[in-house]
Amino acid sequence: MNILLLGSGGREHALAWKMLQSKNCSKLFVAPGNAGTAAIANNLDLNPNDFDVLKKAVLANEIQMVVVGPEDPLVNGIYDFFKNDAELKNIPVIGPSQRGAQLEGSKEFAKEFLIRHQIPTAAYQSFTAANVEAGYAFLETLKAPYVLKADGLAAGKGVLILTDLEEAKLELKNMLVDAKFGAASTKVVIEEFLDGIELSCFVLTDGKSYKILPTAKDYKRIGEGDQGLNTGGMGAVSPVPFADDVLLQKIEERIVKPTIEGFVKDQIDYKGFVFIGLINVNNEPFVIEYNVRMGDPETEVVIPRIESDLVQLFTAVANQTLEQETLKVDPRTATTVMLVSGGYPEEYQKGMVITGLDQVANSLVFHAGTALKESQIVSNGGRVLAVTSFGEDFDQALKTSYQNIDKLHFDKMYYRKDIGFDL
Ligand code: AMP
Ligand code: GLY
């Protein structure tokens, strides 16, 4: 079948690479894609959020399945757009309905879902400009540090963690009254700080049953030792060594099962990935966030470890027969290291020529922000390449990634040399 994958990052290159291994994928289109996807599939130069343009491309290219990489087309309702269109309604979209996507699109919606289904999460209250005074009073009842979350999508920047009460009050005012994150901070969730280690759990669901994918952990800060500004993610490892069977069992029973049952009870149409951000507090897992897509760069370690046919799994998701499938996972460790543009996550330049790609051996190089320019591959974003390797353990896998990174070059290239330092 002909498949269209939406997105343009390392996550999408990894998904495209995996889907192309399926005998059920005859032709793969990626919109808009990058230089990495252009080398293995057919890039379509269109905006995944322009559904009318997308519809024309889907019909013209006889697309039979759409897989959604990033969250914004989902939050904008791409699933419902297909479902409600006479010409598109039989083409499955892998991703949740617009209501399901609210789990990522609205922190308050997610918190209400978690509380309603008795899933462990930090205590919280939400506030608007109309009751900002009550927000100050709530902050006074909490102990530092203070966690403030803009309700809506804020490009990963909407969460502030502050140690000082007065600063927390000021930031609350900035968000609610002065629209620090625009419309995304019209409402703010204030929650109890959870002290523990983060990990992520990835689930593929057809809305009734589910498969738990390999665990992963990403490294969000730009600097070594987890210092400096937050990024989309500078590297990742899978599996997470401290996620033992006891913890995984708790995560499945207390979090994954009630989440999927919650979709059924709330009649939320959900056929896609659920990315559950967790904090492990003294061996008790708590949900800190839901995302309605795969993580990036977690995909670059999770997907290569899946041995099962991904397109077959997606077909089962669409047909709600996922229960009949088995998920085979490679027992080896996978690691990925992100090569980013100097200056990222603040200002950086694009258009730097990338060399050494043909020298890489025993690693997978997934393109994140790259483009083709006069038949050369150039950087085209903050995160540029993800270098993924396998190993018997993460030291061995990382060694291979770093050996290959030595062969890669673009002007002002930067990467963290300490991925996995805390494990
Ligand atoms: P979120 O976008 O909700 O994942 O939050 C971004 C980051 O803030 C997370 O990856 C955590 O590191 C941190 N965080 C969020 N909520 C909490 C919390 N309740 N306690 C401690 N850290 C948190
Ligand atoms: N790496 C974190 C994310 O994709 O949101």
mmCIF file of C-alpha atoms in Angstrom, residues 81-322:
data_model
loop_
_atom_site.group_PDB
_atom_site.id
_atom_site.type_symbol
_atom_site.label_atom_id
_atom_site.label_comp_id
_atom_site.label_asym_id
_atom_site.label_seq_id
_atom_site.Cartn_x
_atom_site.Cartn_y
_atom_site.Cartn_z
ATOM 1 C CA PHE A 81 -10.926 15.679 9.178
ATOM 2 C CA PHE A 82 -10.323 12.323 7.461
ATOM 3 C CA LYS A 83 -13.144 10.592 9.314
ATOM 4 C CA ASN A 84 -15.679 13.248 8.341
ATOM 5 C CA ASP A 85 -14.673 13.555 4.676
ATOM 6 C CA ALA A 86 -16.592 11.376 2.206
ATOM 7 C CA GLU A 87 -13.499 10.782 0.044
ATOM 8 C CA LEU A 88 -11.053 10.203 2.907
ATOM 9 C CA LYS A 89 -13.072 8.368 5.518
ATOM 10 C CA ASN A 90 -11.751 4.907 4.594
ATOM 11 C CA ILE A 91 -8.109 5.980 4.767
ATOM 12 C CA PRO A 92 -6.835 5.251 8.281
ATOM 13 C CA VAL A 93 -4.940 7.928 10.155
ATOM 14 C CA ILE A 94 -2.476 6.591 12.730
ATOM 15 C CA GLY A 95 -2.876 9.089 15.552
ATOM 16 C CA PRO A 96 -5.643 10.034 18.006
ATOM 17 C CA SER A 97 -8.789 12.024 17.396
ATOM 18 C CA GLN A 98 -8.762 15.726 18.207
ATOM 19 C CA ARG A 99 -10.259 15.013 21.615
ATOM 20 C CA GLY A 100 -7.600 12.383 22.343
ATOM 21 C CA ALA A 101 -4.918 14.842 21.231
ATOM 22 C CA GLN A 102 -6.093 17.194 23.986
ATOM 23 C CA LEU A 103 -4.077 14.983 26.336
ATOM 24 C CA GLU A 104 -1.078 16.811 24.922
ATOM 25 C CA GLY A 105 -2.853 19.971 23.743
ATOM 26 C CA SER A 106 -4.211 20.908 27.167
ATOM 27 C CA LYS A 107 -2.426 20.257 30.470
ATOM 28 C CA GLU A 108 -5.723 20.785 32.315
ATOM 29 C CA PHE A 109 -7.526 18.208 30.131
ATOM 30 C CA ALA A 110 -4.708 15.742 30.840
ATOM 31 C CA LYS A 111 -4.832 16.385 34.602
ATOM 32 C CA GLU A 112 -8.629 15.943 34.669
ATOM 33 C CA PHE A 113 -8.271 12.666 32.726
ATOM 34 C CA LEU A 114 -5.588 11.410 35.140
ATOM 35 C CA ILE A 115 -7.634 12.271 38.244
ATOM 36 C CA ARG A 116 -10.872 10.879 36.746
ATOM 37 C CA HIS A 117 -9.197 7.532 36.054
ATOM 38 C CA GLN A 118 -7.240 7.492 39.332
ATOM 39 C CA ILE A 119 -3.856 7.420 37.632
ATOM 40 C CA PRO A 120 -0.982 8.563 39.893
ATOM 41 C CA THR A 121 0.034 12.161 39.146
ATOM 42 C CA ALA A 122 1.112 15.286 41.055
ATOM 43 C CA ALA A 123 -1.630 17.201 42.914
ATOM 44 C CA TYR A 124 -2.617 20.358 41.036
ATOM 45 C CA GLN A 125 -4.995 23.275 40.582
ATOM 46 C CA SER A 126 -5.548 25.419 37.508
ATOM 47 C CA PHE A 127 -5.995 29.171 37.288
ATOM 48 C CA THR A 128 -6.877 31.941 34.834
ATOM 49 C CA ALA A 129 -6.334 35.713 34.931
ATOM 50 C CA ALA A 130 -9.713 35.996 36.674
ATOM 51 C CA ASN A 131 -8.472 34.152 39.763
ATOM 52 C CA VAL A 132 -4.756 34.907 39.753
ATOM 53 C CA GLU A 133 -5.014 35.899 43.451
ATOM 54 C CA ALA A 134 -6.202 32.369 44.255
ATOM 55 C CA GLY A 135 -3.154 31.131 42.313
ATOM 56 C CA TYR A 136 -0.854 33.152 44.610
ATOM 57 C CA ALA A 137 -2.643 31.685 47.626
ATOM 58 C CA PHE A 138 -2.276 28.142 46.251
ATOM 59 C CA LEU A 139 1.453 28.704 45.691
ATOM 60 C CA GLU A 140 1.746 29.740 49.348
ATOM 61 C CA THR A 141 0.373 26.356 50.431
ATOM 62 C CA LEU A 142 3.053 24.484 48.425
ATOM 63 C CA LYS A 143 6.676 23.813 49.211
ATOM 64 C CA ALA A 144 9.423 24.929 46.798
ATOM 65 C CA PRO A 145 10.206 24.244 43.998
ATOM 66 C CA TYR A 146 7.064 25.459 42.238
ATOM 67 C CA VAL A 147 5.882 23.931 38.947
ATOM 68 C CA LEU A 148 3.906 26.216 36.587
ATOM 69 C CA LYS A 149 2.572 24.807 33.319
ATOM 70 C CA ALA A 150 0.978 26.779 30.489
ATOM 71 C CA ASP A 151 -2.180 24.864 29.596
ATOM 72 C CA GLY A 152 -1.716 24.901 25.805
ATOM 73 C CA LEU A 153 1.046 23.941 23.369
ATOM 74 C CA ALA A 154 4.047 26.216 23.876
ATOM 75 C CA ALA A 155 6.692 24.477 21.745
ATOM 76 C CA GLY A 156 8.030 22.584 24.759
ATOM 77 C CA LYS A 157 8.783 25.810 26.646
ATOM 78 C CA GLY A 158 5.596 26.168 28.684
ATOM 79 C CA VAL A 159 6.787 24.545 31.932
ATOM 80 C CA LEU A 160 8.589 26.653 34.526
ATOM 81 C CA ILE A 161 10.162 25.254 37.683
ATOM 82 C CA LEU A 162 11.033 27.948 40.216
ATOM 83 C CA THR A 163 12.703 27.785 43.596
ATOM 84 C CA ASP A 164 11.577 31.147 44.916
ATOM 85 C CA LEU A 165 7.966 31.842 45.956
ATOM 86 C CA GLU A 166 7.998 35.506 44.900
ATOM 87 C CA GLU A 167 9.488 34.600 41.538
ATOM 88 C CA ALA A 168 6.829 31.905 41.109
ATOM 89 C CA LYS A 169 4.083 34.481 41.777
ATOM 90 C CA LEU A 170 5.661 36.898 39.313
ATOM 91 C CA GLU A 171 5.887 34.231 36.614
ATOM 92 C CA LEU A 172 2.282 33.211 37.267
ATOM 93 C CA LYS A 173 1.278 36.811 36.655
ATOM 94 C CA ASN A 174 3.499 36.952 33.515
ATOM 95 C CA MET A 175 1.789 33.876 32.140
ATOM 96 C CA LEU A 176 -1.824 34.683 33.016
ATOM 97 C CA VAL A 177 -1.974 38.459 32.863
ATOM 98 C CA ASP A 178 0.838 39.324 30.437
ATOM 99 C CA ALA A 179 0.368 36.321 28.106
ATOM 100 C CA LYS A 180 4.003 35.149 28.388
ATOM 101 C CA PHE A 181 3.201 32.137 26.180
ATOM 102 C CA GLY A 182 0.420 33.824 24.217
ATOM 103 C CA ALA A 183 -2.911 32.010 24.184
ATOM 104 C CA ALA A 184 -1.201 28.865 25.534
ATOM 105 C CA SER A 185 -0.940 30.485 28.994
ATOM 106 C CA THR A 186 -4.523 31.794 29.249
ATOM 107 C CA LYS A 187 -4.822 29.017 31.785
ATOM 108 C CA VAL A 188 -2.006 27.744 34.017
ATOM 109 C CA VAL A 189 -1.738 24.468 35.891
ATOM 110 C CA ILE A 190 0.224 24.710 39.155
ATOM 111 C CA GLU A 191 1.343 21.381 40.476
ATOM 112 C CA GLU A 192 3.183 19.716 43.282
ATOM 113 C CA PHE A 193 6.885 19.116 42.536
ATOM 114 C CA LEU A 194 7.827 15.464 42.225
ATOM 115 C CA ASP A 195 11.382 14.578 43.119
ATOM 116 C CA GLY A 196 12.653 11.541 41.248
ATOM 117 C CA ILE A 197 14.132 10.183 38.028
ATOM 118 C CA GLU A 198 12.354 10.635 34.725
ATOM 119 C CA LEU A 199 11.698 7.958 32.157
ATOM 120 C CA SER A 200 9.292 7.550 29.280
ATOM 121 C CA CYS A 201 6.915 4.776 28.413
ATOM 122 C CA PHE A 202 5.690 4.421 24.834
ATOM 123 C CA VAL A 203 2.483 2.647 23.979
ATOM 124 C CA LEU A 204 0.861 1.792 20.662
ATOM 125 C CA THR A 205 -2.904 1.417 20.989
ATOM 126 C CA ASP A 206 -5.922 0.715 18.831
ATOM 127 C CA GLY A 207 -8.139 2.295 21.480
ATOM 128 C CA LYS A 208 -8.997 -1.022 23.127
ATOM 129 C CA SER A 209 -5.798 -3.013 23.504
ATOM 130 C CA TYR A 210 -2.188 -1.934 23.527
ATOM 131 C CA LYS A 211 1.451 -2.889 23.108
ATOM 132 C CA ILE A 212 4.065 -1.397 25.395
ATOM 133 C CA LEU A 213 7.092 -0.433 23.329
ATOM 134 C CA PRO A 214 10.660 -0.407 24.679
ATOM 135 C CA THR A 215 11.365 2.163 27.434
ATOM 136 C CA ALA A 216 13.621 5.106 26.703
ATOM 137 C CA LYS A 217 15.133 8.089 28.413
ATOM 138 C CA ASP A 218 16.168 11.299 26.714
ATOM 139 C CA TYR A 219 18.632 14.020 27.701
ATOM 140 C CA LYS A 220 16.908 17.375 27.376
ATOM 141 C CA ARG A 221 19.506 19.925 28.484
ATOM 142 C CA ILE A 222 21.977 21.432 26.042
ATOM 143 C CA GLY A 223 24.976 21.111 28.364
ATOM 144 C CA GLU A 224 26.873 18.182 29.795
ATOM 145 C CA GLY A 225 25.832 17.056 33.266
ATOM 146 C CA ASP A 226 22.262 18.151 32.375
ATOM 147 C CA GLN A 227 23.129 21.842 32.609
ATOM 148 C CA GLY A 228 21.813 24.790 30.634
ATOM 149 C CA LEU A 229 18.746 25.362 28.517
ATOM 150 C CA ASN A 230 16.139 22.782 27.599
ATOM 151 C CA THR A 231 16.207 21.411 24.064
ATOM 152 C CA GLY A 232 13.988 18.972 22.186
ATOM 153 C CA GLY A 233 16.433 16.273 23.288
ATOM 154 C CA MET A 234 20.200 15.812 22.829
ATOM 155 C CA GLY A 235 20.323 12.031 22.939
ATOM 156 C CA ALA A 236 18.512 8.963 24.217
ATOM 157 C CA VAL A 237 19.010 5.418 25.430
ATOM 158 C CA SER A 238 16.778 2.352 25.316
ATOM 159 C CA PRO A 239 16.092 0.363 27.425
ATOM 160 C CA VAL A 240 16.247 2.398 30.627
ATOM 161 C CA PRO A 241 18.503 0.351 32.944
ATOM 162 C CA PHE A 242 16.675 1.291 36.163
ATOM 163 C CA ALA A 243 13.259 0.369 34.742
ATOM 164 C CA ASP A 244 13.236 -3.159 36.155
ATOM 165 C CA ASP A 245 10.377 -5.639 35.918
ATOM 166 C CA VAL A 246 8.846 -4.525 39.213
ATOM 167 C CA LEU A 247 8.678 -0.896 38.086
ATOM 168 C CA LEU A 248 7.450 -1.854 34.607
ATOM 169 C CA GLN A 249 4.718 -3.954 36.167
ATOM 170 C CA LYS A 250 3.570 -0.976 38.255
ATOM 171 C CA ILE A 251 3.640 1.259 35.192
ATOM 172 C CA GLU A 252 1.508 -1.191 33.221
ATOM 173 C CA GLU A 253 -1.047 -1.860 35.993
ATOM 174 C CA ARG A 254 -1.383 1.634 37.444
ATOM 175 C CA ILE A 255 -0.816 3.778 34.389
ATOM 176 C CA VAL A 256 -1.023 2.075 30.987
ATOM 177 C CA LYS A 257 -4.118 -0.071 31.620
ATOM 178 C CA PRO A 258 -6.208 2.692 33.223
ATOM 179 C CA THR A 259 -5.153 5.061 30.434
ATOM 180 C CA ILE A 260 -6.457 2.753 27.701
ATOM 181 C CA GLU A 261 -9.563 1.920 29.768
ATOM 182 C CA GLY A 262 -10.012 5.670 30.189
ATOM 183 C CA PHE A 263 -10.186 6.055 26.392
ATOM 184 C CA VAL A 264 -12.943 3.437 26.295
ATOM 185 C CA LYS A 265 -14.899 4.915 29.229
ATOM 186 C CA ASP A 266 -14.598 8.477 27.939
ATOM 187 C CA GLN A 267 -15.336 7.370 24.355
ATOM 188 C CA ILE A 268 -12.107 8.893 23.103
ATOM 189 C CA ASP A 269 -11.205 7.605 19.654
ATOM 190 C CA TYR A 270 -7.507 6.801 19.977
ATOM 191 C CA LYS A 271 -5.529 4.835 17.397
ATOM 192 C CA GLY A 272 -1.892 5.710 17.664
ATOM 193 C CA PHE A 273 1.049 6.281 19.960
ATOM 194 C CA VAL A 274 0.819 7.419 23.570
ATOM 195 C CA PHE A 275 4.036 8.759 25.054
ATOM 196 C CA ILE A 276 3.778 8.810 28.829
ATOM 197 C CA GLY A 277 6.310 10.981 30.647
ATOM 198 C CA LEU A 278 6.908 9.535 34.111
ATOM 199 C CA ILE A 279 8.778 10.392 37.271
ATOM 200 C CA ASN A 280 9.861 7.522 39.451
ATOM 201 C CA VAL A 281 9.603 8.686 43.071
ATOM 202 C CA ASN A 282 10.998 6.034 45.448
ATOM 203 C CA ASN A 283 9.989 3.307 43.007
ATOM 204 C CA GLU A 284 6.479 4.685 42.592
ATOM 205 C CA PRO A 285 5.719 5.917 39.061
ATOM 206 C CA PHE A 286 3.761 9.173 38.550
ATOM 207 C CA VAL A 287 2.605 10.651 35.244
ATOM 208 C CA ILE A 288 3.998 14.103 34.513
ATOM 209 C CA GLU A 289 2.680 14.396 30.996
ATOM 210 C CA TYR A 290 1.049 12.689 28.075
ATOM 211 C CA ASN A 291 2.173 13.242 24.517
ATOM 212 C CA VAL A 292 0.079 11.902 21.670
ATOM 213 C CA ARG A 293 3.009 11.010 19.416
ATOM 214 C CA MET A 294 6.392 9.368 19.685
ATOM 215 C CA GLY A 295 9.261 11.259 21.299
ATOM 216 C CA ASP A 296 12.161 12.668 19.351
ATOM 217 C CA PRO A 297 14.990 11.500 19.797
ATOM 218 C CA GLU A 298 13.437 8.556 21.706
ATOM 219 C CA THR A 299 12.013 7.202 18.421
ATOM 220 C CA GLU A 300 15.555 6.910 17.087
ATOM 221 C CA VAL A 301 16.306 4.285 19.775
ATOM 222 C CA VAL A 302 12.858 2.727 20.317
ATOM 223 C CA ILE A 303 11.938 2.029 16.680
ATOM 224 C CA PRO A 304 15.237 0.359 15.663
ATOM 225 C CA ARG A 305 14.751 -2.073 18.578
ATOM 226 C CA ILE A 306 11.360 -3.206 17.272
ATOM 227 C CA GLU A 307 11.737 -6.350 15.188
ATOM 228 C CA SER A 308 8.045 -6.708 14.283
ATOM 229 C CA ASP A 309 6.673 -5.292 11.039
ATOM 230 C CA LEU A 310 5.591 -1.732 11.907
ATOM 231 C CA VAL A 311 3.184 -1.382 8.989
ATOM 232 C CA GLN A 312 1.482 -4.609 10.038
ATOM 233 C CA LEU A 313 1.142 -3.177 13.556
ATOM 234 C CA PHE A 314 -0.311 0.070 12.156
ATOM 235 C CA THR A 315 -2.817 -1.909 10.077
ATOM 236 C CA ALA A 316 -3.875 -3.778 13.212
ATOM 237 C CA VAL A 317 -4.242 -0.436 15.028
ATOM 238 C CA ALA A 318 -6.525 0.816 12.260
ATOM 239 C CA ASN A 319 -8.590 -2.390 12.291
ATOM 240 C CA GLN A 320 -8.623 -2.621 16.115
ATOM 241 C CA THR A 321 -7.016 -6.070 15.985
ATOM 242 C CA LEU A 322 -3.817 -5.154 17.812
#
